[in-house]
Coordinates of C-alpha atoms (C1' of nucleotides) in Angstrom, one line a residue:
Chain A
X1 CA 0.2 41.3 -29.5
X2 CA 1.0 41.1 -25.8
X3 CA -2.4 40.1 -24.8
X4 CA -2.6 37.0 -27.0
X5 CA -1.2 33.8 -25.7
X6 CA 1.9 35.4 -24.1
X7 CA -0.3 37.4 -21.8
X8 CA 1.0 37.8 -18.3
X9 CA -2.2 37.2 -16.4
X10 CA -5.2 36.1 -18.4
X11 CA -8.3 35.1 -16.5
X12 CA -7.6 31.4 -17.0
X13 CA -4.0 31.9 -15.7
X14 CA -5.3 33.7 -12.6
X15 CA -7.7 30.8 -11.9
X16 CA -5.0 28.2 -12.5
X17 CA -2.7 30.1 -10.2
X18 CA -5.3 30.3 -7.4
X19 CA -6.0 26.6 -7.8
X20 CA -2.3 25.8 -7.5
X21 CA -2.1 28.1 -4.5
X22 CA -5.0 26.4 -2.9
X23 CA -3.5 22.9 -3.6
X24 CA -0.3 24.0 -2.0
X25 CA -1.9 25.4 1.0
X26 CA -4.0 22.3 1.4
X27 CA -0.8 20.2 1.4
X28 CA 0.8 22.4 4.0
X29 CA -2.3 22.4 6.2
X30 CA -2.8 18.6 5.9
X31 CA 0.8 18.0 6.7
X32 CA 0.6 20.2 9.8
X33 CA -2.8 19.1 11.1
X34 CA -3.4 15.7 9.6
X35 CA -6.1 14.8 7.1
X36 CA -8.7 14.0 9.8
X37 CA -8.7 17.3 11.4
X38 CA -8.2 19.6 8.4
X39 CA -11.1 21.9 7.9
X40 CA -11.9 23.7 4.7
X41 CA -11.7 26.8 6.8
X42 CA -8.1 26.1 7.8
X43 CA -7.1 25.9 4.2
X44 CA -8.9 29.1 3.5
X45 CA -7.2 30.8 6.4
X46 CA -3.8 29.6 5.3
X47 CA -4.4 31.2 1.9
X48 CA -6.0 34.4 3.3
X49 CA -9.1 33.7 1.4
X50 CA -12.8 33.2 2.2
X51 CA -14.3 29.8 2.7
X52 CA -16.6 30.2 -0.1
X53 CA -13.8 30.6 -2.6
X54 CA -12.6 27.1 -2.0
X55 CA -15.9 25.8 -3.0
X56 CA -15.8 28.0 -6.1
X57 CA -12.7 26.3 -7.3
X58 CA -13.3 22.8 -5.9
X59 CA -16.9 21.5 -5.8
X60 CA -16.3 19.5 -2.6
X61 CA -13.6 19.2 0.1
X62 CA -13.0 15.7 -1.3
X63 CA -12.2 17.1 -4.7
X64 CA -9.7 19.5 -3.2
X65 CA -8.0 16.8 -1.2
X66 CA -7.9 14.3 -4.1
X67 CA -6.5 16.9 -6.5
X68 CA -3.9 17.8 -3.9
X69 CA -2.8 14.2 -3.5
X70 CA -2.7 13.7 -7.2
X71 CA -0.6 16.8 -7.8
X72 CA 1.8 15.9 -5.0
X73 CA 2.2 12.4 -6.3
X74 CA 2.9 13.6 -9.8
X75 CA 5.6 16.0 -8.9
X76 CA 7.1 13.4 -6.6
X77 CA 7.5 10.9 -9.5
X78 CA 8.7 13.7 -11.8
X79 CA 11.5 14.7 -9.4
X80 CA 12.4 11.0 -9.0
X81 CA 12.8 10.7 -12.7
X82 CA 15.1 13.7 -12.7
X83 CA 17.1 12.1 -10.0
X84 CA 18.0 9.1 -12.0
X85 CA 18.4 11.0 -15.3
X86 CA 21.7 12.4 -14.0
X87 CA 25.1 10.8 -14.7
X88 CA 26.9 8.2 -12.8
X89 CA 27.3 4.4 -12.5
X90 CA 24.3 2.2 -11.8
X91 CA 25.3 1.9 -8.2
X92 CA 25.4 5.7 -7.8
X93 CA 22.0 6.0 -9.5
X94 CA 20.6 3.3 -7.3
X95 CA 22.0 5.0 -4.2
X96 CA 20.4 8.3 -5.2
X97 CA 17.0 6.6 -5.5
X98 CA 17.4 4.9 -2.1
X99 CA 18.4 8.3 -0.5
X100 CA 15.4 10.0 -2.1
X101 CA 13.0 7.7 -0.2
X102 CA 14.4 8.8 3.1
X103 CA 13.3 12.1 4.6
X104 CA 16.3 14.4 4.5
X105 CA 15.8 15.8 8.0
X106 CA 13.6 15.6 11.0
X107 CA 11.6 18.5 9.7
X108 CA 10.9 16.9 6.4
X109 CA 7.5 15.3 7.2
X110 CA 6.3 14.7 3.7
X111 CA 5.7 11.0 4.4
X112 CA 3.0 11.9 6.9
X113 CA 0.9 12.8 3.9
X114 CA 1.1 9.3 2.6
X115 CA 0.4 7.7 5.9
X116 CA -2.9 9.7 6.0
X117 CA -3.5 8.8 2.4
X118 CA -3.1 5.1 3.0
X119 CA -5.7 5.2 5.6
X120 CA -8.0 7.2 3.4
X121 CA -7.3 5.0 0.4
X122 CA -8.7 2.0 2.2
X123 CA -12.2 3.6 1.8
X124 CA -11.8 5.8 -1.2
X125 CA -11.1 4.2 -4.6
X126 CA -9.9 7.5 -6.2
X127 CA -7.3 7.9 -3.5
X128 CA -6.3 4.3 -3.9
X129 CA -5.8 4.8 -7.6
X130 CA -3.4 7.8 -7.0
X131 CA -1.5 5.7 -4.5
X132 CA -1.2 2.8 -6.9
X133 CA 0.3 5.2 -9.5
X134 CA 2.7 6.6 -7.1
X135 CA 3.9 3.3 -5.7
X136 CA 4.0 2.0 -9.3
X137 CA 6.2 4.9 -10.3
X138 CA 8.7 4.2 -7.5
X139 CA 8.9 0.5 -8.4
X140 CA 9.2 1.1 -12.1
X141 CA 12.1 3.5 -11.6
X142 CA 13.9 1.1 -9.2
X143 CA 13.4 -1.7 -11.7
X144 CA 14.7 0.4 -14.5
X145 CA 17.9 1.3 -12.6
X146 CA 18.4 -2.3 -11.6
X147 CA 17.9 -3.6 -15.2
X148 CA 20.3 -1.0 -16.5
X149 CA 22.9 -2.1 -14.0
X150 CA 22.4 -5.7 -15.1
X151 CA 22.7 -4.8 -18.7
X152 CA 25.9 -3.0 -18.0
X153 CA 27.2 -6.0 -16.1
X154 CA 27.4 -4.0 -12.8
X155 CA 24.5 -5.8 -11.2
X156 CA 23.4 -9.5 -11.0
X157 CA 19.7 -10.0 -10.7
X158 CA 17.4 -12.2 -12.6
X159 CA 14.1 -10.5 -11.5
X160 CA 14.6 -6.7 -11.4
X161 CA 10.9 -6.0 -10.9
X162 CA 10.7 -8.5 -8.0
X163 CA 13.8 -6.9 -6.5
X164 CA 12.3 -3.4 -7.0
X165 CA 9.1 -4.5 -5.3
X166 CA 11.0 -5.9 -2.3
X167 CA 13.2 -2.8 -2.0
X168 CA 10.2 -0.4 -2.3
X169 CA 8.3 -2.4 0.2
X170 CA 11.1 -2.4 2.7
X171 CA 11.7 1.3 2.3
X172 CA 8.0 2.1 2.8
X173 CA 8.0 0.0 6.0
X174 CA 11.2 1.4 7.4
X175 CA 10.3 4.9 6.6
X176 CA 7.0 4.5 8.5
X177 CA 9.1 3.3 11.4
X178 CA 11.4 6.2 11.1
X179 CA 8.6 8.7 10.8
X180 CA 6.6 7.4 13.7
X181 CA 9.4 6.4 16.1
X182 CA 12.4 8.4 15.2
X183 CA 14.0 7.2 18.4
X184 CA 13.9 3.6 17.3
X185 CA 15.4 4.2 13.9
X186 CA 18.0 6.8 13.0
X187 CA 18.3 8.2 9.5
X188 CA 21.8 6.7 9.3
X189 CA 20.6 3.2 10.2
X190 CA 17.7 3.4 7.8
X191 CA 20.1 4.3 4.9
X192 CA 22.4 1.4 6.0
X193 CA 19.5 -1.0 5.9
X194 CA 18.5 0.2 2.4
X195 CA 22.0 -0.3 1.1
X196 CA 22.4 -3.7 2.7
X197 CA 19.2 -4.9 1.2
X198 CA 20.2 -3.5 -2.1
X199 CA 23.5 -5.4 -2.1
X200 CA 21.5 -8.6 -1.5
X201 CA 19.2 -7.8 -4.3
X202 CA 21.6 -6.8 -7.0
X203 CA 24.5 -9.1 -6.0
X204 CA 27.2 -6.6 -5.2
X205 CA 29.4 -6.2 -2.1
X206 CA 28.5 -3.6 0.5
X207 CA 31.7 -1.8 -0.3
X208 CA 30.3 -0.8 -3.7
X209 CA 28.2 1.8 -1.9
X210 CA 29.7 4.8 -0.1
X211 CA 30.5 4.3 3.5
Chain B
X1 CA -20.2 -21.1 49.0
X2 CA -21.2 -20.2 45.5
X3 CA -21.1 -16.5 46.0
X4 CA -17.5 -16.3 47.2
X5 CA -14.7 -15.9 44.6
X6 CA -16.2 -18.5 42.3
X7 CA -19.2 -16.3 41.8
X8 CA -20.6 -16.3 38.3
X9 CA -21.2 -12.7 37.9
X10 CA -19.8 -10.3 40.5
X11 CA -20.0 -6.6 39.8
X12 CA -16.4 -6.3 38.8
X13 CA -16.7 -9.2 36.4
X14 CA -19.8 -7.8 34.8
X15 CA -18.0 -4.5 34.2
X16 CA -14.9 -6.1 32.8
X17 CA -17.0 -8.2 30.5
X18 CA -18.9 -5.2 29.2
X19 CA -15.6 -3.4 28.7
X20 CA -14.2 -6.3 26.7
X21 CA -17.4 -6.4 24.7
X22 CA -17.2 -2.7 23.9
X23 CA -13.5 -3.0 22.9
X24 CA -14.4 -5.9 20.6
X25 CA -17.3 -4.0 19.1
X26 CA -15.1 -1.0 18.7
X27 CA -12.5 -3.0 16.8
X28 CA -15.2 -4.5 14.5
X29 CA -16.7 -1.1 13.8
X30 CA -13.4 0.6 13.1
X31 CA -12.4 -2.2 10.8
X32 CA -15.6 -1.8 8.9
X33 CA -16.0 2.0 8.8
X34 CA -12.5 3.3 9.3
X35 CA -11.3 5.3 12.3
X36 CA -12.2 8.6 10.8
X37 CA -15.9 7.8 10.4
X38 CA -16.5 5.7 13.4
X39 CA -18.9 7.4 15.8
X40 CA -19.4 6.5 19.4
X41 CA -23.0 5.9 18.5
X42 CA -21.9 3.2 15.9
X43 CA -20.1 1.3 18.6
X44 CA -23.1 1.6 20.9
X45 CA -25.4 0.3 18.2
X46 CA -23.1 -2.6 17.4
X47 CA -23.3 -3.6 21.1
X48 CA -27.1 -2.9 21.4
X49 CA -26.3 -0.5 24.2
X50 CA -26.9 3.2 24.8
X51 CA -24.5 5.9 23.8
X52 CA -24.3 7.0 27.4
X53 CA -23.0 3.7 28.6
X54 CA -19.9 4.0 26.4
X55 CA -19.0 7.2 28.3
X56 CA -19.7 5.5 31.6
X57 CA -17.0 2.8 30.9
X58 CA -14.6 5.1 28.9
X59 CA -14.3 8.7 29.8
X60 CA -13.8 9.8 26.2
X61 CA -13.9 8.4 22.7
X62 CA -10.2 8.7 22.6
X63 CA -9.8 6.4 25.7
X64 CA -12.0 3.8 24.0
X65 CA -10.0 3.8 20.8
X66 CA -6.7 3.8 22.6
X67 CA -7.7 0.9 24.8
X68 CA -9.0 -1.0 21.8
X69 CA -5.7 -0.6 20.0
X70 CA -3.7 -1.6 23.0
X71 CA -5.7 -4.7 23.6
X72 CA -5.5 -5.7 19.9
X73 CA -1.8 -5.1 19.8
X74 CA -1.3 -7.2 22.9
X75 CA -3.2 -10.2 21.7
X76 CA -1.5 -9.9 18.4
X77 CA 2.0 -10.3 20.0
X78 CA 0.8 -13.0 22.3
X79 CA -0.5 -15.1 19.3
X80 CA 2.7 -14.5 17.5
X81 CA 4.6 -15.9 20.5
X82 CA 2.5 -19.0 20.4
X83 CA 3.2 -19.4 16.8
X84 CA 6.9 -19.6 17.3
X85 CA 6.7 -21.6 20.5
X86 CA 5.7 -24.7 18.4
X87 CA 8.1 -27.4 17.3
X88 CA 10.1 -27.5 14.1
X89 CA 13.4 -26.4 12.5
X90 CA 14.4 -22.7 12.5
X91 CA 13.4 -22.5 8.9
X92 CA 9.9 -23.8 9.6
X93 CA 9.5 -21.4 12.5
X94 CA 10.7 -18.5 10.4
X95 CA 8.3 -19.5 7.7
X96 CA 5.4 -19.5 10.2
X97 CA 6.3 -16.0 11.3
X98 CA 6.4 -14.7 7.7
X99 CA 3.1 -16.3 7.0
X100 CA 1.6 -14.8 10.1
X101 CA 2.3 -11.3 8.7
X102 CA 0.2 -11.9 5.6
X103 CA -3.6 -11.7 5.8
X104 CA -4.8 -15.2 5.3
X105 CA -7.6 -14.2 2.9
X106 CA -9.2 -11.3 1.1
X107 CA -11.7 -11.0 3.9
X108 CA -9.0 -10.7 6.6
X109 CA -8.7 -7.0 6.9
X110 CA -7.0 -6.7 10.2
X111 CA -4.2 -4.7 8.7
X112 CA -6.6 -1.9 7.9
X113 CA -6.7 -1.2 11.6
X114 CA -2.9 -0.5 11.6
X115 CA -3.1 1.7 8.6
X116 CA -5.6 3.9 10.5
X117 CA -3.5 3.7 13.6
X118 CA -0.3 4.8 11.8
X119 CA -2.1 7.9 10.6
X120 CA -3.5 8.5 14.0
X121 CA -0.1 7.9 15.7
X122 CA 1.4 10.7 13.8
X123 CA -0.6 13.1 16.0
X124 CA -1.2 11.0 19.2
X125 CA 1.8 10.0 21.3
X126 CA -0.2 7.4 23.2
X127 CA -1.1 5.7 19.9
X128 CA 2.5 6.0 18.8
X129 CA 3.6 4.2 21.9
X130 CA 1.3 1.3 21.3
X131 CA 2.6 1.0 17.7
X132 CA 6.2 1.1 18.9
X133 CA 5.5 -1.8 21.2
X134 CA 3.7 -3.8 18.5
X135 CA 6.4 -3.3 15.9
X136 CA 9.1 -3.9 18.5
X137 CA 7.4 -7.2 19.3
X138 CA 7.4 -8.4 15.8
X139 CA 11.1 -7.4 15.3
X140 CA 12.1 -9.0 18.6
X141 CA 10.4 -12.3 17.7
X142 CA 11.9 -12.3 14.2
X143 CA 15.3 -11.6 15.7
X144 CA 14.9 -14.4 18.2
X145 CA 14.0 -16.9 15.5
X146 CA 17.0 -15.9 13.4
X147 CA 19.4 -15.9 16.3
X148 CA 18.2 -19.4 17.3
X149 CA 18.8 -20.6 13.7
X150 CA 22.3 -19.1 13.8
X151 CA 23.0 -20.8 17.1
X152 CA 21.9 -24.2 15.6
X153 CA 24.0 -23.6 12.5
X154 CA 21.0 -23.5 10.3
X155 CA 21.3 -19.8 9.5
X156 CA 24.2 -17.5 8.7
X157 CA 23.7 -13.9 9.8
X158 CA 25.9 -11.6 11.8
X159 CA 23.2 -9.1 12.7
X160 CA 19.9 -10.8 13.5
X161 CA 18.3 -7.6 14.8
X162 CA 19.2 -5.7 11.6
X163 CA 17.9 -8.6 9.5
X164 CA 14.7 -8.6 11.6
X165 CA 14.2 -4.9 11.1
X166 CA 14.7 -5.2 7.4
X167 CA 12.3 -8.2 7.1
X168 CA 9.7 -6.5 9.3
X169 CA 9.9 -3.3 7.3
X170 CA 9.6 -5.1 4.0
X171 CA 6.6 -7.1 5.2
X172 CA 4.9 -4.0 6.5
X173 CA 5.4 -2.2 3.2
X174 CA 4.4 -5.1 1.0
X175 CA 1.3 -5.9 3.1
X176 CA 0.2 -2.2 2.7
X177 CA 0.5 -2.7 -1.0
X178 CA -1.4 -6.0 -0.8
X179 CA -4.1 -4.5 1.3
X180 CA -4.6 -1.4 -0.8
X181 CA -4.0 -2.8 -4.3
X182 CA -4.8 -6.5 -4.2
X183 CA -4.7 -6.5 -8.0
X184 CA -1.1 -5.4 -8.0
X185 CA 0.2 -7.9 -5.5
X186 CA -1.2 -11.4 -5.0
X187 CA -0.9 -13.2 -1.7
X188 CA 1.2 -15.8 -3.4
X189 CA 3.7 -13.3 -4.7
X190 CA 3.8 -11.5 -1.4
X191 CA 4.8 -14.8 0.4
X192 CA 7.4 -15.5 -2.3
X193 CA 8.9 -12.1 -1.8
X194 CA 9.0 -12.7 2.0
X195 CA 10.8 -16.0 1.5
X196 CA 13.3 -14.7 -1.0
X197 CA 14.2 -11.7 1.2
X198 CA 14.5 -14.2 4.1
X199 CA 16.9 -16.4 2.2
X200 CA 19.1 -13.3 1.5
X201 CA 19.0 -12.3 5.2
X202 CA 19.8 -15.7 6.7
X203 CA 22.1 -17.1 4.1
X204 CA 20.1 -20.2 3.0
X205 CA 19.0 -21.3 -0.4
X206 CA 15.4 -20.7 -1.6
X207 CA 14.9 -24.5 -1.6
X208 CA 15.1 -24.5 2.2
X209 CA 11.5 -23.1 2.2
X210 CA 8.5 -25.0 1.0
X211 CA 7.6 -24.4 -2.7
Chain C
dC1 C1' -35.2 -12.6 57.4
dT2 C1' -36.2 -8.4 55.7
dA3 C1' -36.9 -3.3 54.9
dG4 C1' -34.5 0.3 53.5
dA5 C1' -30.2 2.6 52.0
dC6 C1' -26.6 2.4 48.9
dT7 C1' -23.9 1.4 44.6
dG8 C1' -22.8 0.4 40.0
dG9 C1' -24.7 -0.1 35.6
dT10 C1' -27.8 1.6 32.1
dT11 C1' -30.9 4.7 29.5
dG12 C1' -32.4 8.3 26.4
dG13 C1' -32.8 12.9 25.7
dT14 C1' -30.2 17.3 25.6
dT15 C1' -26.6 20.6 24.7
dG16 C1' -23.1 23.1 22.7
dA17 C1' -19.6 23.0 19.4
dC18 C1' -18.3 22.3 14.9
dC19 C1' -18.3 22.2 9.9
dA20 C1' -19.2 21.5 4.7
dG21 C1' -21.6 23.5 1.5
dT22 C1' -24.9 27.5 -0.2
dC23 C1' -26.3 32.0 -1.4
dA24 C1' -26.8 36.8 -2.5
dA25 C1' -24.3 40.6 -3.1
dC26 C1' -19.9 42.9 -4.4
dC27 C1' -15.7 44.1 -7.2
dG28 C1' -12.6 44.7 -11.1
dT29 C1' -11.6 44.1 -15.8
dC30 C1' -12.4 43.5 -20.6
Chain D
dG1 C1' -22.7 45.7 -18.7
dA2 C1' -21.3 41.1 -18.5
dC3 C1' -18.6 37.8 -16.5
dG4 C1' -15.0 35.6 -13.7
dG5 C1' -13.5 35.9 -9.2
dT6 C1' -14.4 36.8 -4.4
dT7 C1' -16.7 37.6 0.1
dG8 C1' -18.8 36.5 4.5
dA9 C1' -22.9 35.5 6.6
dC10 C1' -25.9 31.6 7.0
dT11 C1' -28.0 26.8 7.1
dG12 C1' -28.7 22.2 8.0
dG13 C1' -26.9 18.5 10.0
dT14 C1' -23.7 15.8 12.8
dC15 C1' -21.5 14.4 16.9
dA16 C1' -19.1 13.9 21.6
dA17 C1' -20.1 14.6 25.9
dC18 C1' -23.2 15.6 29.8
dC19 C1' -27.0 14.7 32.8
dA20 C1' -31.2 13.4 35.2
dA21 C1' -33.6 9.6 36.1
dC22 C1' -34.2 4.6 36.6
dC23 C1' -33.3 -0.1 37.8
dA24 C1' -31.2 -4.3 39.9
dG25 C1' -28.7 -6.2 42.7
dT26 C1' -26.0 -6.0 47.5
dC27 C1' -25.2 -4.7 52.1
dT28 C1' -26.6 -3.7 56.8
dA29 C1' -29.3 -2.8 60.9
dG30 C1' -32.9 -4.1 63.4

DNA sequence: CTAGACTGGTTGGTTGACCAGTCAACCGTC
DNA sequence: GACGGTTGACTGGTCAACCAACCAGTCTAG
């Protein structure tokens, strides 16, 4: 009765949990050390696990990294969807998306992962595919929010997808700048840039956004 | 008479030339193989030179890579300055800058170098510094062109530096997309995005740019 | 003008560190 | 007792950096 599908820790569950744990450790280690200098042994150590176990769950280091990127990308898009699912006007929703691009603090270094992934993606088609999905997700969501605003008469824009591509591109570029040279681009300034560009794209005044 | 300062191949000249040759080969090899998998031996082979010689001219691999990035960055900014030095209206000059961001063909992969450098820059302050100068150069030049246009009454923009930062950021982001997923972003569309964003930033109609 | 010392450039082989992936043996649970 | 999960030692290979030797010009003293 208990051991059927409601079982607390079947074999499969245990393996899945370990896999997830390894993926998580991999993400942490890569963020800390960078993709280039991340060894399988580092990830093993971060999980208090033997090196061999990694290769039991993931055939190659490449598999592990790829799976980690895919998992991270998927939860990222999922969270973003939750963000826009909430209530509010189109401007409020758009502002939430813009803010979600920007690292919330100096210690939030999640973008580093994507800088590494871009470089890797140049050579690795699998990685490129993951990145395409992630970027596509951002753009799609931005475009949705904009279209919605247009439908409600809040926004004015005859090419929501184009506008979304431009906004997404600008945010990517500016976040790189913010991540690499925090001195040359404050978080505040970055957000202001995002909001100004958004006003240009959806035809509303700056005052429509919070100060 | 011949051997004085007009000498064809003094010691110093020879060394400088070899250094330049090595830097050039390094750039080619890194573009082709990626930073992560570029070996000193690869660069040696590409120059038909022994591995030891590399370490004679550059103490460490890191030195070589850093010097190569710095040299590339500097010639990049120099070329960009030449681009805007030419004649024409402010719109024409701005358009030339926008076009200069964008790889001129599928085979022009020079941006790959900067994707690698961004990832490296996260960990290496020297690299970060080079990138800051490069990006700063782009922004400065964009801001100059915009300010000039404003002074001449061609453009309308009360914050040329802010506009330059936004345009530079957008172009960086979109070029990444173009470089990684050429299928999802054609060169034509990329240029169109650049021009549209520019019209927003400098307050001119789309028709001011070439079709 | 020239022989020999000196210097900078170059070679190729070597070394020591590092690391992904393998393997045989071990443990706990059903 | 069989199987999924786990260990840690081991292997084969790779690579940056070092080094001893060599060579081609250049300088200097006689």
